[in-house]
Coordinates of C-alpha atoms and ligand atoms in Angstrom, one line a residue:
X755 CA 23.3 3.7 18.9
X756 CA 24.9 1.1 16.5
X757 CA 27.9 1.8 14.3
X758 CA 27.8 1.5 10.5
X759 CA 30.4 -0.4 8.4
X760 CA 33.6 1.6 7.8
X761 CA 33.3 2.0 4.0
X762 CA 30.0 3.8 4.3
X763 CA 29.4 7.6 4.3
X764 CA 26.6 9.3 6.2
X765 CA 24.2 11.0 3.8
X766 CA 23.2 13.5 6.5
X767 CA 22.6 13.8 10.2
X768 CA 20.5 11.6 12.5
X769 CA 16.9 12.9 12.3
X770 CA 13.5 11.7 13.5
X771 CA 12.4 8.8 11.3
X772 CA 9.6 10.7 9.5
X773 CA 12.1 13.3 8.1
X774 CA 14.3 10.7 6.4
X775 CA 11.4 8.4 5.4
X776 CA 9.6 11.1 3.5
X777 CA 12.9 12.4 2.0
X778 CA 13.7 9.0 0.7
X779 CA 10.2 8.2 -0.5
X780 CA 9.9 11.3 -2.6
X781 CA 13.2 10.5 -4.3
X782 CA 12.0 6.9 -4.8
X783 CA 8.6 7.9 -6.4
X784 CA 10.2 10.9 -8.1
X785 CA 12.7 8.9 -10.1
X786 CA 11.0 5.6 -10.6
X787 CA 7.4 6.5 -11.6
X788 CA 5.2 3.5 -12.6
X789 CA 8.3 1.3 -12.3
X790 CA 7.6 1.2 -8.6
X791 CA 5.5 -1.8 -9.2
X792 CA 8.7 -3.8 -10.1
X793 CA 9.4 -3.5 -6.4
X794 CA 6.1 -4.3 -4.8
X795 CA 2.6 -5.3 -5.7
X796 CA -0.5 -3.8 -4.3
X797 CA -4.0 -5.2 -4.2
X798 CA -5.2 -2.7 -6.8
X799 CA -2.3 -2.4 -9.2
X800 CA -3.4 -5.3 -11.4
X801 CA -6.4 -6.9 -9.7
X802 CA -9.9 -5.3 -10.1
X803 CA -11.9 -6.7 -7.2
X804 CA -11.2 -4.1 -4.6
X805 CA -12.0 -1.3 -7.2
X806 CA -15.2 -3.1 -8.2
X807 CA -16.3 -3.3 -4.5
X808 CA -15.7 0.4 -4.1
X809 CA -17.6 1.1 -7.3
X810 CA -20.6 -1.0 -6.2
X811 CA -20.6 0.8 -2.9
X812 CA -20.5 4.2 -4.5
X813 CA -23.2 3.3 -7.0
X814 CA -25.5 2.1 -4.2
X815 CA -25.1 5.3 -2.3
X816 CA -25.3 7.7 -5.3
X817 CA -28.2 6.0 -7.2
X818 CA -31.4 8.0 -7.1
X819 CA -29.6 11.1 -5.7
X820 CA -28.4 14.3 -7.3
X821 CA -24.9 15.6 -6.6
X822 CA -24.4 19.1 -5.2
X823 CA -23.7 21.5 -8.0
X824 CA -24.2 18.7 -10.6
X825 CA -21.0 16.7 -10.2
X826 CA -19.9 13.8 -8.0
X827 CA -16.3 14.6 -7.3
X828 CA -14.2 11.6 -6.3
X829 CA -10.6 12.0 -5.3
X830 CA -8.0 9.3 -5.0
X831 CA -4.8 10.1 -3.2
X832 CA -1.5 8.3 -4.1
X833 CA -2.5 6.6 -7.3
X834 CA 0.3 4.3 -8.5
X835 CA -0.4 3.1 -12.0
X836 CA -4.1 4.3 -12.1
X837 CA -5.5 0.8 -12.2
X838 CA -7.8 1.4 -9.2
X839 CA -9.4 4.4 -10.9
X840 CA -9.7 2.7 -14.3
X841 CA -11.4 -0.4 -12.8
X842 CA -13.6 1.7 -10.6
X843 CA -14.8 3.8 -13.5
X844 CA -15.2 0.9 -15.9
X845 CA -17.3 -1.1 -13.4
X846 CA -19.4 1.9 -12.5
X847 CA -20.1 2.6 -16.1
X848 CA -21.1 -1.0 -16.6
X849 CA -23.5 -1.3 -13.6
X850 CA -25.0 2.2 -14.3
X851 CA -27.2 0.8 -17.0
X852 CA -29.5 3.8 -16.9
X853 CA -26.8 6.4 -16.9
X854 CA -27.8 7.8 -13.6
X855 CA -24.4 8.2 -12.0
X856 CA -21.5 7.8 -14.4
X857 CA -22.2 10.9 -16.5
X858 CA -22.1 13.2 -13.5
X859 CA -18.9 11.8 -12.1
X860 CA -15.5 13.4 -12.1
X861 CA -12.5 11.4 -10.7
X862 CA -9.4 13.3 -9.6
X863 CA -6.2 11.3 -9.3
X864 CA -3.9 13.2 -6.9
X865 CA -0.2 12.3 -6.5
X866 CA 3.0 14.0 -5.4
X867 CA 5.0 12.5 -8.2
X868 CA 4.9 13.8 -11.8
X869 CA 6.5 10.6 -13.0
X870 CA 3.6 8.6 -11.5
X871 CA 1.0 10.9 -13.0
X872 CA 2.7 10.6 -16.4
X873 CA 2.3 6.8 -16.2
X874 CA -1.3 7.2 -15.1
X875 CA -2.2 9.4 -18.1
X876 CA -0.7 6.7 -20.4
X877 CA -2.7 3.9 -18.8
X878 CA -4.9 2.6 -21.7
X879 CA -7.6 1.3 -19.3
X880 CA -7.9 4.8 -17.8
X881 CA -7.8 6.5 -21.2
X882 CA -11.1 4.9 -22.0
X883 CA -12.5 7.4 -19.5
X884 CA -11.0 10.5 -21.0
X885 CA -13.0 13.5 -19.9
X886 CA -14.2 11.8 -16.7
X887 CA -10.9 12.0 -14.9
X888 CA -8.1 14.5 -14.3
X889 CA -4.7 14.3 -12.6
X890 CA -3.4 16.8 -10.1
X891 CA 0.2 16.9 -8.8
X892 CA -0.1 17.5 -5.1
X893 CA 1.2 16.4 -1.7
X894 CA -1.5 14.4 0.1
X895 CA -0.8 16.3 3.4
X896 CA -1.3 19.7 1.7
X897 CA -4.3 19.4 -0.6
X898 CA -4.9 23.1 -0.4
X899 CA -5.9 23.7 -4.0
X900 CA -9.4 22.2 -3.6
X901 CA -12.4 24.0 -2.2
X902 CA -13.5 22.8 1.3
X903 CA -16.8 20.9 1.2
X904 CA -16.5 20.1 -2.5
X905 CA -15.7 16.4 -2.6
X906 CA -18.1 13.4 -2.4
X907 CA -15.8 10.5 -1.8
X908 CA -12.1 10.1 -1.1
X909 CA -10.2 6.9 -1.6
X910 CA -6.6 5.9 -0.9
X911 CA -4.8 2.6 -1.1
X912 CA -1.4 2.0 0.6
X913 CA -0.4 5.7 0.9
X914 CA -0.5 6.1 4.7
X915 CA 2.4 3.7 5.1
X916 CA 4.5 6.1 2.9
X917 CA 3.5 9.3 4.7
X918 CA 5.4 10.9 7.6
X919 CA 5.6 8.4 10.5
X920 CA 7.3 8.8 13.8
X921 CA 8.2 5.8 16.0
X922 CA 7.7 5.8 19.7
X923 CA 9.1 3.4 22.3
X924 CA 7.9 3.3 25.9
X925 CA 10.4 2.3 28.6
X926 CA 9.4 2.6 32.3
X927 CA 7.0 5.4 31.8
X928 CA 9.4 7.4 29.6
X929 CA 9.0 7.8 25.8
X930 CA 11.7 7.6 23.2
X931 CA 11.6 8.6 19.6
X932 CA 13.4 6.7 16.8
X933 CA 16.0 8.7 14.9
X934 CA 17.4 7.5 11.6
X935 CA 20.5 8.2 9.5
X936 CA 21.2 6.9 5.9
X937 CA 24.6 5.6 4.9
X938 CA 26.0 4.6 1.5
X939 CA 29.2 3.3 -0.1
X940 CA 29.9 6.3 -2.3
X941 CA 32.7 4.5 -4.1
X942 CA 30.1 2.6 -6.0
X943 CA 28.7 5.7 -7.7
X944 CA 30.2 7.3 -10.8
X945 CA 30.1 10.8 -9.3
X946 CA 32.1 13.0 -7.0
X947 CA 31.2 12.5 -3.4
X948 CA 30.2 16.1 -2.5
X949 CA 28.2 16.5 -5.8
X950 CA 26.2 13.4 -4.9
X951 CA 25.6 14.5 -1.3
X952 CA 24.3 17.8 -2.6
X953 CA 22.0 16.2 -5.1
X954 CA 20.7 13.8 -2.4
X955 CA 20.2 16.6 0.1
X956 CA 18.3 18.8 -2.4
X957 CA 16.4 15.9 -4.0
X958 CA 17.6 16.7 -7.4
X959 CA 15.4 14.1 -9.1
X960 CA 16.7 14.7 -12.7
X961 CA 20.3 14.1 -11.7
X962 CA 19.6 11.3 -9.2
X963 CA 17.6 9.5 -11.9
X964 CA 20.7 9.3 -14.1
X965 CA 22.7 7.4 -11.6
X966 CA 22.8 3.6 -11.3
X967 CA 20.2 2.4 -8.7
X968 CA 21.4 3.3 -5.3
X969 CA 18.3 3.6 -3.0
X970 CA 18.2 -0.1 -2.1
X971 CA 21.9 0.0 -1.1
X972 CA 21.3 2.5 1.6
X973 CA 22.1 1.3 5.1
X974 CA 20.0 2.7 7.9
X975 CA 21.3 3.3 11.4
X976 CA 18.9 3.8 14.2
X977 CA 18.9 5.6 17.6
X978 CA 16.3 6.4 20.2
X979 CA 16.1 9.8 21.9
X980 CA 14.0 10.8 24.9
X981 CA 10.9 12.9 24.1
X982 CA 8.0 14.6 25.9
X983 CA 4.7 13.7 24.2
X984 CA 3.2 17.0 25.5
X985 CA 5.3 18.8 22.8
X986 CA 3.8 16.6 20.0
X987 CA 0.8 17.5 17.8
X988 CA -2.5 15.9 19.0
X989 CA -0.7 15.4 22.3
X990 CA -3.8 14.5 24.4
X991 CA -4.9 11.7 22.1
X992 CA -1.4 10.4 21.7
X993 CA -0.7 10.5 25.5
X994 CA -3.9 8.5 26.2
X995 CA -3.1 6.0 23.4
X996 CA 0.6 5.6 24.5
X997 CA -0.5 4.7 28.1
X998 CA -1.6 1.4 26.6
X999 CA 1.8 0.6 25.0
X1000 CA 3.7 -2.4 26.2
X1001 CA 7.3 -1.5 27.1
X1002 CA 10.1 -1.8 24.4
X1003 CA 7.9 -2.3 21.4
X1004 CA 8.4 0.2 18.6
X1005 CA 5.0 1.9 17.8
X1006 CA 4.4 3.8 14.6
X1007 CA 2.7 7.1 14.9
X1008 CA 1.5 8.0 11.4
X1009 CA 1.5 11.8 11.5
X1010 CA 1.1 12.1 7.7
X1011 CA -2.0 9.9 7.8
X1012 CA -3.5 12.1 10.6
X1013 CA -3.1 15.1 8.3
X1014 CA -4.9 13.3 5.4
X1015 CA -7.8 12.4 7.7
X1016 CA -8.0 16.0 8.9
X1017 CA -7.9 17.2 5.3
X1018 CA -10.6 14.7 4.3
X1019 CA -12.8 16.2 7.0
X1020 CA -12.4 19.6 5.4
X1021 CA -12.9 18.6 1.8
X1022 CA -15.9 16.3 2.2
X1023 CA -19.1 18.1 1.3
X1024 CA -22.7 17.8 2.3
X1025 CA -24.2 14.3 1.7
X1026 CA -20.7 12.9 1.2
X1027 CA -19.8 9.2 1.2
X1028 CA -16.7 9.5 3.4
X1029 CA -13.0 8.7 3.2
X1030 CA -12.1 5.1 2.6
X1031 CA -8.5 4.0 3.0
X1032 CA -6.8 0.6 2.7
X1033 CA -3.4 0.0 4.3
X1034 CA -1.1 -2.4 6.0
X1035 CA -0.6 -2.4 9.8
X1036 CA -2.0 -3.3 13.2
X1037 CA -5.7 -3.3 13.5
X1038 CA -6.0 -3.6 17.3
X1039 CA -4.2 -2.6 20.5
X1040 CA -3.4 -6.3 21.0
X1041 CA -1.7 -6.4 17.5
X1042 CA 0.3 -3.2 18.4
X1043 CA 1.5 -4.8 21.6
X1044 CA 2.5 -8.1 19.9
X1045 CA 6.2 -8.6 20.7
X1046 CA 8.5 -9.0 17.7
X1047 CA 6.1 -7.8 15.0
X1048 CA 7.7 -5.6 12.3
X1049 CA 7.1 -1.9 12.2
X1050 CA 8.8 -0.8 9.0
X1051 CA 9.6 -2.3 5.6
X1052 CA 12.0 -1.5 2.7
X1053 CA 11.1 -2.2 -0.9
X1054 CA 13.7 -1.4 -3.4
X1055 CA 14.8 1.5 -1.3
X1056 CA 11.3 2.8 -0.5
X1057 CA 10.8 3.2 3.3
X1058 CA 7.3 2.3 4.6
X1059 CA 5.9 2.1 8.1
X1060 CA 3.1 -0.1 9.3
X1061 CA -0.1 1.8 10.1
X1062 CA -1.3 2.2 13.7
X1063 CA -5.0 1.8 13.0
X1064 CA -6.3 2.2 16.6
X1065 CA -4.6 5.6 16.8
X1066 CA -6.0 6.7 13.5
X1067 CA -9.5 5.8 14.6
X1068 CA -9.1 7.9 17.8
X1069 CA -7.8 10.7 15.7
X1070 CA -10.7 10.5 13.3
X1071 CA -13.2 10.6 16.1
X1072 CA -11.5 13.5 17.8
X1073 CA -11.9 15.7 14.7
X1074 CA -15.5 14.9 14.2
X1075 CA -15.9 11.8 12.1
X1076 CA -18.8 10.0 13.9
X1077 CA -19.1 6.9 11.8
X1078 CA -15.9 4.9 11.6
X1079 CA -15.6 1.4 10.4
X1080 CA -12.5 -0.8 10.8
X1081 CA -12.4 -4.2 9.2
X1082 CA -9.9 -6.5 7.5
X1083 CA -9.6 -5.6 3.9
X1084 CA -10.7 -9.1 2.7
X1085 CA -13.9 -8.7 4.7
X1086 CA -14.7 -5.6 2.6
X1087 CA -14.1 -7.6 -0.6
X1088 CA -16.0 -10.6 0.8
X1089 CA -19.1 -8.5 1.6
X1090 CA -19.1 -7.3 -1.9
X1091 CA -18.6 -10.7 -3.5
X1092 CA -21.0 -12.5 -1.1
X1093 CA -18.3 -15.2 -0.7
X1094 CA -15.2 -15.8 1.4
X1095 CA -12.2 -14.5 -0.5
X1096 CA -8.5 -14.5 -0.1
X1097 CA -5.4 -13.4 -2.0
X1098 CA -3.9 -16.1 -4.3
X1099 CA -0.6 -15.8 -2.6
X1100 CA -2.2 -16.6 0.8
X1101 CA -3.6 -19.8 -0.7
X1102 CA -0.2 -20.8 -1.9
X1103 CA 1.3 -20.2 1.6
X1104 CA -0.9 -23.1 2.7
X1105 CA 0.6 -25.6 0.3
X1106 CA 2.0 -28.4 2.4
X1107 CA 5.5 -28.2 0.8
X1108 CA 5.9 -24.5 0.2
X1109 CA 8.1 -23.8 3.2
X1110 CA 10.8 -26.2 2.1
X1111 CA 10.8 -25.1 -1.5
X1112 CA 13.7 -23.1 -3.0
X1113 CA 12.4 -19.7 -4.4
X1114 CA 12.3 -20.9 -8.1
X1115 CA 10.2 -23.9 -7.2
X1116 CA 7.9 -21.5 -5.4
X1117 CA 7.7 -19.5 -8.6
X1118 CA 6.8 -22.7 -10.5
X1119 CA 4.1 -23.5 -7.9
X1120 CA 2.7 -20.0 -8.1
X1121 CA 2.5 -20.2 -11.9
X1122 CA 1.0 -23.7 -11.8
X1123 CA -1.5 -22.5 -9.2
X1124 CA -2.5 -19.6 -11.5
X1125 CA -2.9 -22.1 -14.4
X1126 CA -5.1 -24.3 -12.2
X1127 CA -7.3 -21.4 -11.2
X1128 CA -7.4 -20.1 -14.7
X1129 CA -9.3 -23.3 -15.7
X1130 CA -12.4 -21.8 -14.0
X1131 CA -11.6 -18.0 -13.6
X1132 CA -12.4 -15.4 -16.2
X1133 CA -11.3 -11.8 -15.6
X1134 CA -13.5 -9.0 -17.1
X1135 CA -10.3 -7.3 -18.3
X1136 CA -7.8 -8.4 -20.9
X1137 CA -4.2 -8.4 -19.7
X1138 CA -1.6 -11.0 -19.3
X1139 CA 0.3 -11.2 -16.1
X1140 CA 4.1 -10.7 -16.6
X1141 CA 6.2 -13.1 -14.5
X1142 CA 9.9 -12.3 -14.8
X1143 CA 12.4 -15.0 -13.8
X1144 CA 14.3 -14.3 -10.6
X1145 CA 18.0 -13.8 -10.7
X1146 CA 19.9 -17.0 -9.7
X1147 CA 17.2 -19.4 -11.0
X1148 CA 18.8 -22.6 -12.4
X1149 CA 18.6 -23.1 -16.1
X1150 CA 16.0 -26.0 -16.0
X1151 CA 13.6 -24.1 -13.8
X1152 CA 14.2 -20.9 -15.7
X1153 CA 13.0 -22.6 -18.9
X1154 CA 9.9 -24.0 -17.1
X1155 CA 9.0 -20.6 -15.6
X1156 CA 9.4 -18.9 -19.0
X1157 CA 7.1 -21.5 -20.6
X1158 CA 4.5 -21.4 -17.8
X1159 CA 4.4 -17.6 -17.9
X1160 CA 4.1 -17.5 -21.6
X1161 CA 1.1 -19.8 -21.5
X1162 CA -0.9 -17.8 -18.9
X1163 CA -4.3 -16.8 -20.0
X1164 CA -5.0 -13.2 -21.0
X1165 CA -8.3 -13.4 -19.1
X1166 CA -6.9 -15.3 -16.1
X1167 CA -6.3 -14.4 -12.5
X1168 CA -4.7 -10.9 -13.0
X1169 CA -2.1 -11.0 -10.2
X1170 CA -0.4 -13.2 -7.7
X1171 CA -2.1 -11.2 -5.0
X1172 CA -5.5 -11.1 -6.7
X1173 CA -8.6 -12.0 -4.7
X1174 CA -10.1 -15.4 -5.4
X1175 CA -13.3 -16.8 -3.8
X1176 CA -13.7 -20.2 -2.1
X1177 CA -16.1 -21.3 -4.9
X1178 CA -13.5 -20.5 -7.5
X1179 CA -10.8 -22.4 -5.6
X1180 CA -13.0 -25.4 -5.0
X1181 CA -14.1 -25.4 -8.6
X1182 CA -10.4 -25.8 -9.5
X1183 CA -9.9 -28.6 -6.9
X1184 CA -8.9 -31.3 -9.4
X1185 CA -5.9 -29.4 -10.9
X1186 CA -5.0 -28.0 -7.5
X1187 CA -4.9 -31.5 -6.0
X1188 CA -2.4 -32.5 -8.8
X1189 CA -0.1 -29.8 -7.6
X1190 CA -0.2 -31.2 -4.0
X1191 CA -2.9 -29.0 -2.4
X1192 CA -5.2 -31.0 -0.1
X1193 CA -8.7 -29.9 0.8
X1194 CA -7.7 -29.3 4.4
X1195 CA -5.0 -26.9 3.2
X1196 CA -7.6 -25.0 1.2
X1197 CA -10.0 -24.8 4.2
X1198 CA -7.2 -23.7 6.5
X1199 CA -6.2 -21.0 4.0
X1200 CA -9.7 -19.6 4.1
X1201 CA -10.1 -19.9 7.8
X1202 CA -6.7 -18.7 9.2
X1203 CA -6.8 -16.0 11.8
X1204 CA -5.4 -12.7 10.6
X1205 CA -1.7 -12.0 11.5
X1206 CA -0.9 -9.0 13.8
X1207 CA 0.1 -7.0 10.7
X1208 CA -2.6 -7.2 8.1
X1209 CA -4.4 -5.4 5.3
X1210 CA -7.1 -3.3 6.9
X1211 CA -10.0 -1.1 5.6
X1212 CA -10.7 2.0 7.5
X1213 CA -13.8 4.2 6.6
X1214 CA -14.4 7.6 8.0
X1215 CA -18.0 8.9 7.7
X1216 CA -19.9 11.8 9.1
Ligands
SAM447 C1 2.6 2.4 -2.4 S1 2.1 3.4 -3.7 C2 0.5 2.9 -3.9 C3 -0.1 3.2 -5.2 C4 -1.5 2.8 -5.5 N1 -2.4 3.4 -4.5 C5 -1.6 1.3 -5.4 O1 -2.1 0.9 -4.3 O2 -1.2 0.6 -6.3 C6 2.0 5.0 -3.0 C7 1.6 6.1 -3.9 O3 1.4 7.3 -3.2 C8 2.1 8.3 -3.8 N2 2.6 9.2 -2.7 C9 3.6 8.9 -1.8 N3 3.7 10.0 -1.0 C10 2.8 10.9 -1.4 C11 2.4 12.2 -0.9 N4 3.0 12.7 0.2 N5 1.4 12.8 -1.5 C12 0.8 12.3 -2.6 N6 1.1 11.1 -3.1 C13 2.1 10.4 -2.5 C14 3.2 7.7 -4.6 O4 3.7 8.5 -5.6 C15 2.5 6.4 -5.1 O5 1.8 6.7 -6.2

């Protein structure tokens, strides 16, 4: 066990990582609502290509078929700002020229946070589909309000990494579980110490939301305690999986994700199109056993764990899913677009000078790369990307960033993580060259091997 700095107070006891992680995340989503996207971007929060690929896939499967009881029920679990649902529905309506599928569709957005759902209902892109969607406040591991066998398709993006996750470490044939404890400097808060500790313990969202931001100041202490895997849920699958662990590498065991997969199995009805999830983690056993790879992340206080995809596949198979696909997320998008695609930020990472640039110059390069791509790119949706200036940016660069951001096209690449195709990038080669990109950088961006922690698409079918 390590020791926290002296000025910090423990906000509770040491507990298994899943207990504190879920505690902190429900406070994070509960008090921040749609402002979560100020702390992190996802591949669906502004971009539309993943949503369109899902809509195309759904349409191809549903076309020419009749839904059971007259309605195709789609559920999305953990919905963020609702942009995935909005782009899915808009694209489906557009490709469904003969009104075969869209009129029989009902899309249910499920989320644990009322603040998030409030934001979703106010999303203008989604409001265009009033009557075709509804929102339900529910915990993704306890979706008990729906009838078994009633759902056609389930989708989730970046929710498994938020759900209860334990961490295992193997050492000479013994297993150890990670325990966490949060600490905070309580002198920084304008509230009596014991009052705060009680609000934090009981997750008093209304009161905690009134305080100055404190989640990202939490200091986490870790400890590992010996465990017997035979006492854990799904012990047999887990024991077989853990035998393949290399010693001393922390391995996430995504218990909450297991529950969603089991729930999906119950909810999916006859002739269903499966459960599709996208998340961030280790796709193969080799990735899991890669020394030094990260296993958790903190974004503005939110605590996420990387996803152990091989274990989830085993789990899915053990509960009866017979058709399981695992592929890199960009492969799924590529198959839909019929072209190699990558996220714009990955392209920028291959700029020959990016590594030596200070952060504000990287912002200028990102904005200039967006401008270069926007000479050829046209989004089907109107919406200008907001690009705030980072704290600490010198005056001259600040001015340049503000100007570049102001001049971004309202129909341009919708996000810094948006997918762009090789054709789009090559069509913008001239302005990209002026920014210092060489053709070999672009080729290597499109042909790099995936890192051990990547965005992955897992599909469970029956
Ligand atoms: C990382 S965000 C992803 C949002 C959205 N899918 C996207 O990709 O932009 C996780 C979402 O899951 C929701 N969430 C977290 N834990 C949940 C739980 N146990 N049950 C239901 N929703 C949950 C959060 O409120 C948030 O909307």
